[in-house]
């Protein structure tokens, strides 16, 4: 039957097969092998587009060219004009991607910790194009020393720096930043606040030089800072300190000025969303054009305590999708439309779940102190038939406090955590999704949760016991049933990575997800140090080929 289909239909059918079965297709018959060999590039390109791992308007050369110097899961070091853009085929690209995905699901990763001393890292952002880790810091040792040796009680010493995340090589530093500032990064724009109403926007130096944007207009403070940094770079060059020419460097772009101080921010290109701590206002900016798109005045009738005690809410986190702004408050998550600023949904922890799942905290393997930190522990998710755990938790603590919320790039899936015990995976329920709200609630036992990361496919949660990860099913079309996400969770398992012995999970300050890694920042119990943990799923693509399902075709 398949061989009777038109060639273009055959290729579309092959694109929708499980990727690890595609190469077996050629073994069915000689005619199948002929189809495969004659269209191998087209077949794998269609697979990449169908699974949304490559846009339909880019060829493999353009995709590879986007990786400038980053030695990543593609197993290529690309530097300037020296790399071979045709060295990787669509077939190899797709196979390596799904081997990487299998590592995520199976928890097969290399777990490393890099300690930093004087510069105590706070927030971290990963530039996957240039292979750098961008972090804000405070000079804890300097502050402590000055406080003991002088009458100064506090020294305002901090900064932001980018380093090669493979070697730790310093690439760029701006010491004129508030200590332990919050920073945002996406598509080459780096953003942080001055702890006033002003928000600094800097841009990757190579991007601004190659594609100058007309909105470029740094304020006097930014220009003076840039002049100073340029002078410092000149001194480094005179002392023979080697630096990559442009990699990891930034220059000022614009300074935004909100009407009132803000405490929560989230930048997903091209929009920056800022919220006031008292849950009164949200500002939405178009960063490349330096324009305020909308000021949303939050409806105070919706941001009061769920029990009606008239206690004002506090904003813990803010997030946004292409169409909505998510304001994470202590007792609820308010979701507002970007188009008109009106509330679309108010989500509280009292919302009844469609599916309630739990790990087994009494599992003896859970308390095994001999568990090796280089591997993960699998924690099967079990359905809870009655809601005893959930009801007891409410009875003990009342409304649970939301800690953070993250939304997928498509805006149809969002994940939230409470300060204690619970993770929420939510789909639908918003204008434009065409699906009803559906909720899976996961109980992690009696554990405090500190941080959340979510890239649309993988969830990472930092808690007392370590870092939990969960891989969700992939949607292929905007019309796909969102219920498939909840089915994939019920069939899956959590993975737990224990922290290195001295890493203090209670002192977690950041958690990030990139294509091939989970990044975690926390204080270390011994000494005035910070631990940067990387759970790297890409470093082990080439090992244990039979176990990872390596394709030999």
Coordinates of C-alpha atoms in Angstrom, one line a residue:
X1 CA 0.0 0.0 0.0
X2 CA 2.8 2.5 1.0
X3 CA 4.6 1.9 -2.3
X4 CA 1.5 2.9 -4.2
X5 CA 1.4 6.4 -2.7
X6 CA 2.7 9.4 -4.6
X7 CA 6.4 10.1 -3.7
X8 CA 5.6 13.4 -1.9
X9 CA 3.1 11.6 0.3
X10 CA 5.6 8.9 1.1
X11 CA 8.1 11.4 2.3
X12 CA 5.4 13.1 4.5
X13 CA 4.5 9.7 6.1
X14 CA 8.2 8.9 6.8
X15 CA 8.6 12.3 8.6
X16 CA 6.0 11.3 11.1
X17 CA 7.5 7.9 12.0
X18 CA 9.4 7.5 15.3
X19 CA 12.9 8.7 14.4
X20 CA 14.6 5.6 15.7
X21 CA 12.4 3.5 13.3
X22 CA 13.0 5.5 10.1
X23 CA 16.3 3.8 9.3
X24 CA 14.6 0.4 9.6
X25 CA 12.2 1.3 6.8
X26 CA 14.9 0.6 4.2
X27 CA 15.1 -3.0 5.5
X28 CA 11.5 -3.8 4.5
X29 CA 12.1 -4.2 0.8
X30 CA 14.5 -3.2 -1.9
X31 CA 12.0 -0.6 -3.1
X32 CA 11.9 0.9 0.4
X33 CA 15.7 1.1 0.5
X34 CA 15.7 2.8 -2.9
X35 CA 13.3 5.4 -1.6
X36 CA 15.4 6.0 1.5
X37 CA 18.7 6.3 -0.3
X38 CA 17.3 8.6 -2.9
X39 CA 15.7 11.0 -0.5
X40 CA 17.7 10.6 2.8
X41 CA 18.4 14.4 3.1
X42 CA 14.7 15.3 2.4
X43 CA 13.4 12.7 4.8
X44 CA 15.5 13.9 7.7
X45 CA 14.8 17.5 6.9
X46 CA 11.1 16.8 7.0
X47 CA 11.6 15.0 10.3
X48 CA 13.4 18.1 11.7
X49 CA 10.5 20.4 10.6
X50 CA 7.8 18.0 11.8
X51 CA 9.3 17.7 15.3
X52 CA 10.0 21.5 15.4
X53 CA 13.7 21.2 15.9
X54 CA 14.5 23.3 12.7
X55 CA 12.5 26.0 11.0
X56 CA 11.1 25.3 7.6
X57 CA 12.9 28.4 6.1
X58 CA 16.5 27.4 7.0
X59 CA 18.9 24.9 5.5
X60 CA 21.4 22.9 7.5
X61 CA 24.2 25.3 6.7
X62 CA 22.3 28.3 8.2
X63 CA 21.6 26.3 11.3
X64 CA 25.2 25.3 11.8
X65 CA 26.4 28.8 11.0
X66 CA 24.3 30.0 14.0
X67 CA 26.6 28.2 16.3
X68 CA 29.7 30.4 16.3
X69 CA 32.1 29.1 18.9
X70 CA 29.9 26.8 21.0
X71 CA 31.2 23.2 21.3
X72 CA 27.8 21.7 21.9
X73 CA 25.8 18.5 21.3
X74 CA 26.3 18.9 17.6
X75 CA 29.9 18.0 18.3
X76 CA 31.4 20.8 16.2
X77 CA 33.7 23.7 17.2
X78 CA 32.7 26.5 14.9
X79 CA 35.0 29.5 14.9
X80 CA 34.8 32.4 12.5
X81 CA 35.3 31.4 8.8
X82 CA 37.3 28.3 9.5
X83 CA 34.4 25.8 10.0
X84 CA 33.0 23.6 7.4
X85 CA 29.3 24.4 7.2
X86 CA 28.5 21.3 5.1
X87 CA 30.3 19.0 7.6
X88 CA 26.9 17.9 9.1
X89 CA 24.0 16.5 7.2
X90 CA 20.3 16.6 8.0
X91 CA 20.5 13.0 8.9
X92 CA 23.3 13.5 11.5
X93 CA 21.7 16.6 12.9
X94 CA 18.4 14.8 13.5
X95 CA 20.0 11.7 14.9
X96 CA 22.1 13.6 17.4
X97 CA 19.1 15.6 18.5
X98 CA 17.1 12.6 19.3
X99 CA 20.0 10.9 21.0
X100 CA 20.2 14.0 23.2
X101 CA 16.5 13.8 23.8
X102 CA 16.8 10.2 24.9
X103 CA 19.5 11.2 27.4
X104 CA 17.1 13.8 28.9
X105 CA 14.4 11.2 29.3
X106 CA 16.8 8.5 30.7
X107 CA 18.7 11.0 32.9
X108 CA 22.0 10.1 31.2
X109 CA 24.2 13.2 31.9
X110 CA 27.6 14.3 33.2
X111 CA 27.2 16.2 36.4
X112 CA 30.0 18.7 37.1
X113 CA 30.4 21.6 39.6
X114 CA 32.7 24.6 39.2
X115 CA 33.5 26.6 42.3
X116 CA 34.0 30.4 42.2
X117 CA 35.6 32.4 45.0
X118 CA 35.7 36.1 45.2
X119 CA 33.0 36.6 42.6
X120 CA 29.9 35.1 44.3
X121 CA 27.6 34.4 41.4
X122 CA 23.9 35.2 41.8
X123 CA 21.9 35.0 38.5
X124 CA 23.2 33.3 35.4
X125 CA 22.2 33.4 31.7
X126 CA 23.6 31.1 29.0
X127 CA 24.5 32.4 25.6
X128 CA 24.2 29.3 23.4
X129 CA 25.4 31.1 20.3
X130 CA 28.7 32.2 21.7
X131 CA 29.1 29.6 24.4
X132 CA 29.3 31.9 27.4
X133 CA 27.9 32.0 30.9
X134 CA 26.7 35.5 31.8
X135 CA 26.4 36.1 35.6
X136 CA 25.8 38.8 38.1
X137 CA 27.8 38.7 41.2
X138 CA 28.8 40.4 44.5
X139 CA 32.4 40.5 45.8
X140 CA 31.6 38.8 49.1
X141 CA 35.2 38.4 50.2
X142 CA 36.0 42.1 49.6
X143 CA 32.9 43.3 51.4
X144 CA 33.6 41.1 54.4
X145 CA 37.2 42.2 54.6
X146 CA 36.5 45.9 54.3
X147 CA 33.8 45.6 56.9
X148 CA 36.2 44.1 59.4
X149 CA 39.1 46.4 58.7
X150 CA 37.4 49.8 58.4
X151 CA 34.4 51.7 59.7
X152 CA 32.5 51.0 56.5
X153 CA 29.5 48.8 57.2
X154 CA 28.6 48.0 53.6
X155 CA 30.5 48.4 50.3
X156 CA 28.5 48.5 47.1
X157 CA 30.7 46.2 45.0
X158 CA 29.2 44.0 42.3
X159 CA 29.2 43.4 38.6
X160 CA 28.2 41.3 35.7
X161 CA 30.6 39.1 33.7
X162 CA 30.6 36.6 30.8
X163 CA 32.9 33.6 30.8
X164 CA 33.4 30.7 28.5
X165 CA 31.3 28.0 30.1
X166 CA 33.6 25.2 29.1
X167 CA 36.9 26.6 30.4
X168 CA 35.8 29.5 32.6
X169 CA 37.9 31.9 30.6
X170 CA 36.9 35.5 31.3
X171 CA 35.5 37.2 28.2
X172 CA 34.0 40.5 29.5
X173 CA 33.3 42.2 32.9
X174 CA 31.3 45.3 33.9
X175 CA 32.0 46.1 37.5
X176 CA 29.7 49.1 37.6
X177 CA 26.5 47.0 38.4
X178 CA 24.7 46.6 41.7
X179 CA 25.8 43.5 43.6
X180 CA 23.7 40.4 43.0
X181 CA 21.5 42.1 40.4
X182 CA 18.9 40.3 38.5
X183 CA 19.7 40.0 34.8
X184 CA 17.8 38.8 31.7
X185 CA 19.2 37.7 28.3
X186 CA 17.8 36.6 25.0
X187 CA 18.8 37.0 21.3
X188 CA 21.9 39.0 22.2
X189 CA 20.2 41.5 24.5
X190 CA 21.4 41.7 28.1
X191 CA 19.2 43.5 30.7
X192 CA 19.5 44.4 34.3
X193 CA 18.1 47.1 36.7
X194 CA 19.8 49.9 38.6
X195 CA 17.5 49.4 41.6
X196 CA 15.8 52.6 40.6
X197 CA 13.2 53.2 37.9
X198 CA 15.9 52.7 35.2
X199 CA 16.6 49.5 33.4
X200 CA 19.8 49.1 31.4
X201 CA 19.8 47.3 28.1
X202 CA 23.1 46.2 26.5
X203 CA 23.6 44.3 23.3
X204 CA 26.1 41.8 22.0
X205 CA 28.8 43.9 20.5
X206 CA 29.2 41.9 17.3
X207 CA 25.4 42.1 16.7
X208 CA 25.2 45.8 17.1
X209 CA 28.1 46.3 14.7
X210 CA 26.8 43.9 12.1
X211 CA 23.1 45.0 12.4
X212 CA 22.8 48.5 13.9
X213 CA 19.3 49.2 15.2
X214 CA 17.9 52.7 15.0
X215 CA 16.6 52.7 18.6
X216 CA 20.3 52.7 19.8
X217 CA 20.5 55.6 22.3
X218 CA 22.5 54.9 25.5
X219 CA 22.1 57.4 28.3
X220 CA 25.1 59.4 29.7
X221 CA 25.7 56.9 32.5
X222 CA 25.9 53.9 30.0
X223 CA 28.2 55.8 27.7
X224 CA 30.6 56.7 30.6
X225 CA 30.6 53.1 31.7
X226 CA 31.4 51.8 28.2
X227 CA 34.2 54.3 27.9
X228 CA 35.7 53.0 31.2
X229 CA 35.4 49.4 30.1
X230 CA 37.1 50.2 26.8
X231 CA 40.0 51.8 28.7
X232 CA 40.2 48.7 31.0
X233 CA 40.3 46.4 27.9
X234 CA 43.2 48.5 26.6
X235 CA 45.2 48.0 29.8
X236 CA 44.6 44.2 29.6
X237 CA 45.8 44.1 26.0
X238 CA 49.0 46.0 27.1
X239 CA 49.6 43.3 29.8
X240 CA 49.4 40.5 27.2
X241 CA 46.1 39.1 28.6
X242 CA 44.6 37.1 25.7
X243 CA 41.0 37.8 24.9
X244 CA 38.8 36.6 22.1
X245 CA 38.1 39.6 19.8
X246 CA 34.3 40.0 20.1
X247 CA 33.1 36.9 21.8
X248 CA 31.1 37.5 25.0
X249 CA 31.4 41.3 24.9
X250 CA 28.5 43.8 25.2
X251 CA 27.9 47.5 24.5
X252 CA 25.1 49.7 25.8
X253 CA 22.0 50.0 23.7
X254 CA 19.3 51.9 25.6
X255 CA 18.1 52.8 29.1
X256 CA 14.4 52.3 29.8
X257 CA 12.7 54.3 32.5
X258 CA 9.6 53.0 34.2
X259 CA 7.3 55.3 36.2
X260 CA 7.8 53.4 39.5
X261 CA 10.4 50.9 40.8
X262 CA 9.9 47.3 39.7
X263 CA 11.0 44.1 41.3
X264 CA 10.2 41.3 38.8
X265 CA 11.3 41.1 35.2
X266 CA 11.3 38.6 32.3
X267 CA 12.7 39.1 28.9
X268 CA 11.7 36.8 26.0
X269 CA 12.7 38.4 22.7
X270 CA 11.4 40.9 21.8
X271 CA 9.3 41.8 24.9
X272 CA 10.5 42.7 28.3
X273 CA 7.9 42.5 31.1
X274 CA 8.4 44.3 34.4
X275 CA 6.1 44.2 37.5
X276 CA 5.9 46.2 40.7
X277 CA 6.3 44.2 43.9
X278 CA 2.9 45.4 45.2
X279 CA 1.0 43.9 42.3
X280 CA -0.2 47.3 41.0
X281 CA 1.4 47.6 37.6
X282 CA 3.0 45.6 34.8
X283 CA 4.9 47.2 31.9
X284 CA 5.4 45.6 28.5
X285 CA 8.3 46.9 26.4
X286 CA 9.4 46.2 22.9
X287 CA 13.2 46.1 23.5
X288 CA 14.7 46.3 20.0
X289 CA 12.5 49.4 19.3
X290 CA 12.7 50.8 22.8
X291 CA 9.0 51.3 23.1
X292 CA 6.5 50.9 25.9
X293 CA 3.8 48.8 24.4
X294 CA 1.4 48.6 27.3
X295 CA 1.1 49.5 30.9
X296 CA -1.3 47.1 32.6
X297 CA -3.0 48.2 35.8
X298 CA -3.8 45.0 37.7
X299 CA -7.4 44.6 38.8
X300 CA -7.3 44.8 42.6
X301 CA -10.5 42.8 42.9
X302 CA -8.5 39.9 41.5
X303 CA -5.3 40.3 43.5
X304 CA -6.7 40.1 47.0
X305 CA -6.3 37.1 49.2
X306 CA -8.3 34.0 48.1
X307 CA -10.0 33.9 51.5
X308 CA -11.2 37.5 51.1
X309 CA -9.2 38.9 54.0
X310 CA -8.2 42.0 52.0
X311 CA -4.5 41.3 52.5
X312 CA -2.5 42.7 49.5
X313 CA -0.6 40.4 47.3
X314 CA 3.2 40.4 46.6
X315 CA 4.6 39.6 43.2
X316 CA 7.2 36.8 43.3
X317 CA 7.8 36.3 39.6
X318 CA 6.6 37.4 36.2
X319 CA 6.5 35.5 32.9
X320 CA 5.0 36.0 29.5
X321 CA 4.0 34.2 26.3
X322 CA 3.5 35.8 22.8
X323 CA -0.1 36.7 23.9
X324 CA -0.3 36.8 27.7
X325 CA 1.5 38.1 30.8
X326 CA 1.7 35.7 33.9
X327 CA 1.9 37.5 37.2
X328 CA 3.0 35.0 39.9
X329 CA 1.8 36.2 43.3
X330 CA 1.9 34.5 46.7
X331 CA -1.6 33.0 46.5
X332 CA -2.5 33.1 42.9
X333 CA -1.3 33.5 39.3
X334 CA -3.0 36.3 37.4
X335 CA -2.9 35.9 33.6
X336 CA -3.5 39.1 31.5
X337 CA -3.9 39.6 27.7
X338 CA -1.1 41.6 26.1
X339 CA -3.6 42.9 23.5
X340 CA -5.8 44.9 25.9
X341 CA -4.3 44.3 29.4
X342 CA -7.5 42.6 30.6
X343 CA -7.5 39.6 33.0
X344 CA -8.0 36.3 31.2
X345 CA -7.6 33.8 34.1
X346 CA -6.9 33.8 37.8
X347 CA -5.3 30.4 38.9
X348 CA -5.1 29.4 42.6
X349 CA -3.8 26.3 44.3
X350 CA -7.4 25.4 45.2
X351 CA -8.1 24.6 41.5
X352 CA -9.0 20.8 41.5
X353 CA -6.4 18.8 39.5
X354 CA -7.5 16.5 36.6
X355 CA -4.6 14.3 37.5
X356 CA -2.8 14.0 40.9
X357 CA 0.5 12.2 40.8
X358 CA 3.2 11.5 43.5
X359 CA 6.6 10.1 43.9
X360 CA 7.1 7.6 46.8
X361 CA 9.1 9.4 49.5
X362 CA 9.3 6.1 51.5
X363 CA 11.2 4.3 48.7
X364 CA 14.4 3.0 50.4
X365 CA 16.4 3.9 47.3
X366 CA 15.5 7.5 48.0
X367 CA 17.5 7.6 51.1
X368 CA 20.5 5.7 49.7
X369 CA 23.5 7.8 50.6
X370 CA 25.7 5.7 48.3
X371 CA 23.9 7.0 45.2
X372 CA 26.5 8.3 42.7
X373 CA 26.1 11.9 41.9
X374 CA 27.2 11.5 38.3
X375 CA 23.9 9.6 37.5
X376 CA 20.3 10.4 38.2
X377 CA 17.8 8.5 40.3
X378 CA 14.5 7.5 38.6
X379 CA 11.4 8.3 40.5
X380 CA 8.2 6.8 38.9
X381 CA 5.1 8.9 39.1
X382 CA 2.2 7.1 40.7
X383 CA -1.5 8.3 40.5
X384 CA -3.1 9.2 43.8
X385 CA -6.6 7.7 43.7
X386 CA -7.9 10.0 46.5
X387 CA -6.8 13.4 47.5
X388 CA -5.9 12.7 51.1
X389 CA -2.3 14.1 50.7
X390 CA -3.6 17.2 49.0
X391 CA -6.4 17.9 51.5
X392 CA -4.1 17.2 54.5
X393 CA -1.6 19.7 53.0
X394 CA -4.3 22.4 52.7
X395 CA -5.5 21.7 56.2
X396 CA -1.9 22.1 57.5
X397 CA -0.9 25.2 55.6
X398 CA -4.0 26.7 54.0
X399 CA -3.4 28.2 50.5
X400 CA 0.1 27.2 49.4
X401 CA 2.4 30.0 48.3
X402 CA 3.4 30.1 44.6
X403 CA 7.1 30.5 44.0
X404 CA 7.4 30.8 40.2
X405 CA 5.7 30.2 36.9
X406 CA 7.2 29.5 33.4
X407 CA 5.4 29.2 30.0
X408 CA 6.4 27.4 26.9
X409 CA 7.5 29.4 23.8
X410 CA 4.2 28.5 22.1
X411 CA 2.2 29.8 25.1
X412 CA 0.0 26.7 25.5
X413 CA 1.8 25.0 28.4
X414 CA 2.8 26.5 31.7
X415 CA 4.4 25.1 34.8
X416 CA 4.3 26.5 38.3
X417 CA 5.7 25.5 41.7
X418 CA 4.7 26.2 45.2
X419 CA 7.1 26.9 48.0
X420 CA 6.4 23.5 49.4
X421 CA 5.8 20.1 47.8
X422 CA 3.8 20.7 44.6
X423 CA 4.5 21.2 40.9
X424 CA 1.7 22.2 38.5
X425 CA 1.6 21.5 34.7
X426 CA -1.2 23.3 33.1
X427 CA -2.5 23.5 29.5
X428 CA -5.4 25.4 27.9
X429 CA -7.9 27.6 29.5
X430 CA -6.7 30.8 27.9
X431 CA -8.1 32.9 25.0
X432 CA -6.7 31.6 21.7
X433 CA -5.8 28.0 22.9
X434 CA -9.2 26.4 21.9
X435 CA -8.7 23.8 24.7
X436 CA -10.2 23.8 28.2
X437 CA -7.9 24.2 31.2
X438 CA -6.3 20.8 32.2
X439 CA -4.1 20.4 35.3
X440 CA -1.6 17.7 36.4
X441 CA -0.5 18.2 40.0
X442 CA 2.7 16.4 41.2
X443 CA 3.4 15.9 44.9
X444 CA 7.1 15.7 45.7
X445 CA 6.7 14.8 49.4
X446 CA 7.5 17.0 52.3
X447 CA 10.1 19.2 50.6
X448 CA 10.7 22.9 50.1
X449 CA 11.1 24.0 46.5
X450 CA 13.3 26.9 45.5
X451 CA 13.6 27.4 41.8
X452 CA 11.9 26.5 38.5
X453 CA 13.1 26.3 34.9
X454 CA 11.1 25.2 31.8
X455 CA 11.9 25.5 28.1
X456 CA 8.7 24.1 26.7
X457 CA 9.9 20.4 26.7
X458 CA 11.9 19.9 29.9
X459 CA 11.0 20.9 33.5
X460 CA 13.7 21.4 36.2
X461 CA 13.0 22.1 39.8
X462 CA 15.5 22.8 42.6
X463 CA 14.5 21.5 46.0
X464 CA 15.9 20.3 49.3
X465 CA 16.9 16.9 47.9
X466 CA 18.4 18.1 44.7
X467 CA 17.4 18.9 41.1
X468 CA 14.4 17.2 39.6
X469 CA 13.9 17.0 35.9
X470 CA 10.8 15.9 33.8
X471 CA 10.5 15.6 30.0
X472 CA 7.2 16.4 28.4
X473 CA 5.8 15.0 25.2
X474 CA 6.4 17.1 22.0
X475 CA 3.5 18.7 20.1
X476 CA 3.9 18.8 16.4
X477 CA 1.1 21.1 15.2
X478 CA -0.8 24.1 16.8
X479 CA -3.9 22.0 16.6
X480 CA -2.5 19.0 18.5
X481 CA -4.6 18.0 21.5
X482 CA -3.0 19.4 24.6
X483 CA -4.2 16.3 26.6
X484 CA -1.2 14.5 25.0
X485 CA 1.0 16.5 27.4
X486 CA -0.7 15.1 30.4
X487 CA -0.6 11.6 29.0
X488 CA 3.1 11.9 28.5
X489 CA 3.5 12.9 32.2
X490 CA 1.5 9.9 33.5
X491 CA 3.7 7.6 31.4
X492 CA 7.0 9.2 32.4
X493 CA 9.2 9.5 35.5
X494 CA 10.9 12.2 37.4
X495 CA 14.7 12.2 37.5
X496 CA 16.5 13.4 40.6
X497 CA 20.1 14.6 40.6
X498 CA 21.6 14.8 44.1
X499 CA 23.8 17.9 44.7
X500 CA 27.5 17.6 45.4
X501 CA 28.0 17.2 49.1
X502 CA 28.9 20.8 49.9
X503 CA 26.3 22.5 47.7
X504 CA 23.6 24.1 49.8
X505 CA 20.3 23.7 47.9
X506 CA 18.6 26.2 50.3
X507 CA 20.9 28.9 48.9
X508 CA 19.9 28.3 45.3
X509 CA 19.9 31.6 43.4
X510 CA 19.3 30.5 39.8
X511 CA 18.3 27.6 37.6
X512 CA 18.5 27.6 33.8
X513 CA 17.8 25.1 30.9
X514 CA 19.6 25.1 27.6
X515 CA 19.5 22.7 24.7
X516 CA 21.7 20.2 26.3
X517 CA 22.1 21.1 30.0
X518 CA 20.6 22.2 33.3
X519 CA 22.5 25.0 35.1
X520 CA 22.2 25.6 38.8
X521 CA 23.8 28.2 41.1
X522 CA 24.0 27.9 44.8
X523 CA 26.2 28.7 47.8
X524 CA 28.7 26.1 49.0
X525 CA 28.7 25.3 52.7
X526 CA 32.5 25.4 53.1
X527 CA 34.1 28.7 52.5
X528 CA 32.8 31.9 50.9
X529 CA 32.2 30.1 47.6
X530 CA 29.5 29.6 44.9
X531 CA 28.9 26.4 43.1
X532 CA 27.9 26.4 39.4
X533 CA 26.5 23.0 38.7
X534 CA 26.0 21.8 35.1
X535 CA 24.0 18.7 34.3
X536 CA 25.2 18.1 30.7
X537 CA 23.2 15.6 28.6
X538 CA 25.2 16.3 25.5
X539 CA 28.7 15.2 26.7
X540 CA 27.6 11.6 26.7
X541 CA 26.1 11.3 23.2
X542 CA 29.0 9.3 22.0
X543 CA 29.3 6.9 24.9
X544 CA 27.5 3.6 25.5
X545 CA 26.1 3.7 22.0
X546 CA 24.0 0.6 22.3
X547 CA 22.4 1.9 25.5
X548 CA 21.6 5.3 24.0
X549 CA 20.2 3.7 20.8
X550 CA 23.0 4.9 18.5
X551 CA 21.9 4.7 14.9
X552 CA 24.3 2.9 12.6
X553 CA 23.0 3.5 9.1

